[in-house]
Short mmCIF file of C-alpha atoms in Angstrom, two decimals:
data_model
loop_
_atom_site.label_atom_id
_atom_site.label_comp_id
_atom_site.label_asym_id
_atom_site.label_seq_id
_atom_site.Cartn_x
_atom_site.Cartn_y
_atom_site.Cartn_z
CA UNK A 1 170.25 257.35 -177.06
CA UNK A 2 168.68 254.41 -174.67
CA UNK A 3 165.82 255.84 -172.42
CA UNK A 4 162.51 254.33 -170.90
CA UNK A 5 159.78 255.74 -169.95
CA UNK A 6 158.45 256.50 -166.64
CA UNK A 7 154.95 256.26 -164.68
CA UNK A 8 154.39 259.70 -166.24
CA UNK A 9 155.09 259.70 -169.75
CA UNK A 10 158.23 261.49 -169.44
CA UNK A 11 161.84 259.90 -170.62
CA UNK A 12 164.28 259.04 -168.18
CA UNK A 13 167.57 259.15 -169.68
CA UNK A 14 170.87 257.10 -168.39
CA UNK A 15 172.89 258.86 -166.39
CA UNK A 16 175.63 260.61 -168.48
CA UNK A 17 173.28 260.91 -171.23
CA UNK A 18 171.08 264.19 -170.57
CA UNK A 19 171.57 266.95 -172.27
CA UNK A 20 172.61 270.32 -170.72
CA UNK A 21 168.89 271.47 -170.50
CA UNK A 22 167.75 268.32 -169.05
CA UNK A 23 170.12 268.21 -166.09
CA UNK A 24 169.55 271.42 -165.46
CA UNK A 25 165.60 270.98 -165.21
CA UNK A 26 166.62 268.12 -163.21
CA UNK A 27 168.92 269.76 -160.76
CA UNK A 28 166.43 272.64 -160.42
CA UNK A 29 164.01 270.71 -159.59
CA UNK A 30 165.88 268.43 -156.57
CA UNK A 31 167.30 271.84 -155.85
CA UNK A 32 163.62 273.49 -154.84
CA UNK A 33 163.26 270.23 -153.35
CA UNK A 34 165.42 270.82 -150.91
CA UNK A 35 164.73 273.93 -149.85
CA UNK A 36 161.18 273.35 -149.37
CA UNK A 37 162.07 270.98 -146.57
CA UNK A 38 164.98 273.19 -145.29
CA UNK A 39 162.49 275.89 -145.35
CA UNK A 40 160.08 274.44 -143.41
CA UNK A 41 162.78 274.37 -140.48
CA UNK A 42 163.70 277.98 -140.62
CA UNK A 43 159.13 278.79 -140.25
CA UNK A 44 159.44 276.24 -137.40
CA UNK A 45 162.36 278.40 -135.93
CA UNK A 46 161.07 281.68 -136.93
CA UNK A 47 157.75 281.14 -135.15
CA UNK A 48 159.24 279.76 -132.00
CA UNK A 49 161.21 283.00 -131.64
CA UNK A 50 158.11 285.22 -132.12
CA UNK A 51 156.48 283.14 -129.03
CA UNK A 52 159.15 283.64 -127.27
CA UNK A 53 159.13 287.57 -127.08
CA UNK A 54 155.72 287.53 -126.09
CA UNK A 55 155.87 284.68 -122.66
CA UNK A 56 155.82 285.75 -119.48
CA UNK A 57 159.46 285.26 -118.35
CA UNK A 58 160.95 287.46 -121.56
CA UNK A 59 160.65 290.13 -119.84
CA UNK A 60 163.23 289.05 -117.26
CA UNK A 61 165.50 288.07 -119.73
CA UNK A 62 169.19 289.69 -119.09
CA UNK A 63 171.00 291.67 -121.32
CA UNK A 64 173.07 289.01 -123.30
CA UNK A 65 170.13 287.14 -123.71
CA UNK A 66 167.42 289.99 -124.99
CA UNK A 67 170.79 290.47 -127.68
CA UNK A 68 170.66 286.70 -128.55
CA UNK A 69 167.39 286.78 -129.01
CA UNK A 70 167.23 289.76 -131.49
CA UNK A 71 170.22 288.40 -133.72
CA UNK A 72 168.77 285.20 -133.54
CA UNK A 73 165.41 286.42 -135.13
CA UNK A 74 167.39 288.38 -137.14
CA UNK A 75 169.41 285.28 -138.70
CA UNK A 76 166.55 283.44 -139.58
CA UNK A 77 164.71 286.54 -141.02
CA UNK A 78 167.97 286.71 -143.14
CA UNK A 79 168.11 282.59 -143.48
CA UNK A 80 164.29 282.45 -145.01
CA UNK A 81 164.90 285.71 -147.34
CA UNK A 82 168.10 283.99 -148.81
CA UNK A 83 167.01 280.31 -149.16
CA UNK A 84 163.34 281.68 -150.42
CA UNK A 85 165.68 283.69 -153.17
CA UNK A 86 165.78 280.51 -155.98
CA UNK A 87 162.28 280.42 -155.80
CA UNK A 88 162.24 284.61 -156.98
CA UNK A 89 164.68 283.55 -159.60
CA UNK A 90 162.81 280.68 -161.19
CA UNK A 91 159.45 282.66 -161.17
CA UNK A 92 160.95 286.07 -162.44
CA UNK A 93 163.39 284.53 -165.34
CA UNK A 94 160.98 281.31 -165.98
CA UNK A 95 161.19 280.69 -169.88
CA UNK A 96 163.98 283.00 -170.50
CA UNK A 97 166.65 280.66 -170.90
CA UNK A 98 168.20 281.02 -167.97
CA UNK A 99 167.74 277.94 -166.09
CA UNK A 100 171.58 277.03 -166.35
CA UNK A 101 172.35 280.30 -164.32
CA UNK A 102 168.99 280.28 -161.84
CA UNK A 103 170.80 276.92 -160.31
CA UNK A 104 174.64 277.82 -160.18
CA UNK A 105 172.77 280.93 -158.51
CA UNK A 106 170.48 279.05 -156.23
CA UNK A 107 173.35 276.51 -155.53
CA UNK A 108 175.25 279.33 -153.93
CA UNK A 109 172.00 280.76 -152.78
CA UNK A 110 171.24 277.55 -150.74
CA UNK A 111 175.02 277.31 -149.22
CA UNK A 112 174.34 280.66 -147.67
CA UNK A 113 170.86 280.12 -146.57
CA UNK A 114 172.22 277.24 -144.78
CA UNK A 115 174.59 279.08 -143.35
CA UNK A 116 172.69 281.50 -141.78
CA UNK A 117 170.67 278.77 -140.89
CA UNK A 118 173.50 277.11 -139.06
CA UNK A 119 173.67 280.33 -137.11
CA UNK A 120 170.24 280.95 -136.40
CA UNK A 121 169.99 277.46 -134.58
CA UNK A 122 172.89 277.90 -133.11
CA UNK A 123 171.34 280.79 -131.67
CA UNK A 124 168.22 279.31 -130.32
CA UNK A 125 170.24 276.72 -128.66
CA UNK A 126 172.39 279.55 -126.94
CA UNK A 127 168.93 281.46 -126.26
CA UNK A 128 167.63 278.58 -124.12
CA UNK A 129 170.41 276.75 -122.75
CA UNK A 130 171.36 280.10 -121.40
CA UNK A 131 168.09 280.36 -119.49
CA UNK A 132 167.33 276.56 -118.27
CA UNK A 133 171.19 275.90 -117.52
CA UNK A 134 172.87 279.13 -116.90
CA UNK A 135 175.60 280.94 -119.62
CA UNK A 136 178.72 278.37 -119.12
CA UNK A 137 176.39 275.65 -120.31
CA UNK A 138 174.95 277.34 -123.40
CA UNK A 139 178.60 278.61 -124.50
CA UNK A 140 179.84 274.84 -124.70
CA UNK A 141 176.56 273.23 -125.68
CA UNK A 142 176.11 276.03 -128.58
CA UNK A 143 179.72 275.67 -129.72
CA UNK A 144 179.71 271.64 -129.49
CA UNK A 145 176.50 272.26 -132.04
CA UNK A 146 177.91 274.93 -133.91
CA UNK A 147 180.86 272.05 -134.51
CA UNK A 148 177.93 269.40 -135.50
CA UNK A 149 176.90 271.66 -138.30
CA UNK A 150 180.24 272.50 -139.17
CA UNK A 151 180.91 269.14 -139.39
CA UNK A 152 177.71 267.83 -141.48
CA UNK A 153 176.71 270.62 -143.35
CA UNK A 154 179.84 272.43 -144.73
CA UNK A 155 183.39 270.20 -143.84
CA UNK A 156 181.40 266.57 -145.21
CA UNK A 157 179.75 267.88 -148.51
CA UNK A 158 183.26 269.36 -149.71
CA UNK A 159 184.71 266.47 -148.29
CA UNK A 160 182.44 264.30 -150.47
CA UNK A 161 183.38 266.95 -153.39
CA UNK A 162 186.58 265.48 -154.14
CA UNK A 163 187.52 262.38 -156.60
CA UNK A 164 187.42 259.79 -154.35
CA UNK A 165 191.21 257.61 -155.03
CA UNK A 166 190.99 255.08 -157.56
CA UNK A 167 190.55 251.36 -156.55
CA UNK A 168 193.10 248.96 -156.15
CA UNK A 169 193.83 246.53 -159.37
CA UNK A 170 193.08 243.25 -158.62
CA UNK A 171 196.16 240.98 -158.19
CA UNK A 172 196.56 238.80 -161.50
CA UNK A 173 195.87 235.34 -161.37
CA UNK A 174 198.90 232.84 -160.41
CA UNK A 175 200.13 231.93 -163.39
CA UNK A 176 198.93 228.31 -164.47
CA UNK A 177 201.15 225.25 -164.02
CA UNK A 178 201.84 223.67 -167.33
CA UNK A 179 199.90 220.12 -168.07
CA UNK A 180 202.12 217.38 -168.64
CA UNK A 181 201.38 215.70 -172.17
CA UNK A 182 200.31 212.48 -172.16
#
């Protein structure tokens, strides 16, 4: 098996030629990668929101918009709980040989948490629109969004999924003329 070593010490090996364990250290570790980043968002989000209850125009706020507000908090209370879940995995089944199953977990973990994501910043944007533009704005600026994330997030990654078609052959060469003899 061809490998070379890294800055590290450790042995990067060709792609196609890990083993089992080592691509699923590997995807475990891009995996926490991620959300780490994607987690940062939803503590951005989530502390926004708890601002928000306590400025001086919430308590104007009308009906619709007190109920955005709450499921909004709500979704990204549910968003951070879900997408911090991989994390609870690793720590609580580390060494037990269960690393295969901690990232087809985590992978579906991570699909929801962005998910509920999705709909927590969807949510915000509803929240505020609603209150600097007025309700007809938010509904079409929240569901042009809602179709962004749609779009990126969920309908290109499964789009991406699939085999892409095979490449065209090359057309053969002409055929060569014959050389006269001399």
């Amino acid at each position: 098996m061809s490998h070379t070593p890294d800055p590290l010490g450790r042995l990067e090996f060709f792609p196609g030629q890990e083993t089992p364990a080592q691509r699923a250290d590997r995807n475990l570790v891009e995996l926490l990668q991620e959300l780490r980043v994607v987690q940062t968002g939803v503590q951005i989000v989530f502390a926004f929101l708890l601002g928000v209850a306590f400025t001086a125009r919430f308590p104007s706020l009308d009906r619709f918009e007190r109920l955005t507000y709450v499921v909004t908090l709500l979704l990204t209370v549910v968003s951070s709980a879900v997408l911090a879940t991989p994390v609870a995995l690793h720590r609580a089944l580390f060494h037990r040989g269960a690393k295969t199953r901690i990232v087809e977990l985590s992978t579906r973990l991570a699909e929801m948490g962005l998910f509920f994501l999705a709909l927590a910043l969807n949510g915000a944007v509803l929240l505020i629109i609603d209150v600097v533009l007025g309700r007809t704005a938010a509904c079409v600026v929240t569901a042009l969004t809602l179709l962004l994330f749609t779009g990126l997030w969920f309908v290109l990654p499964k789009t991406l999924r699939r085999p892409a078609p095979p490449l065209p052959l090359p057309p053969p060469p002409p055929p060569s003329a014959p050389r006269p003899t001399a």
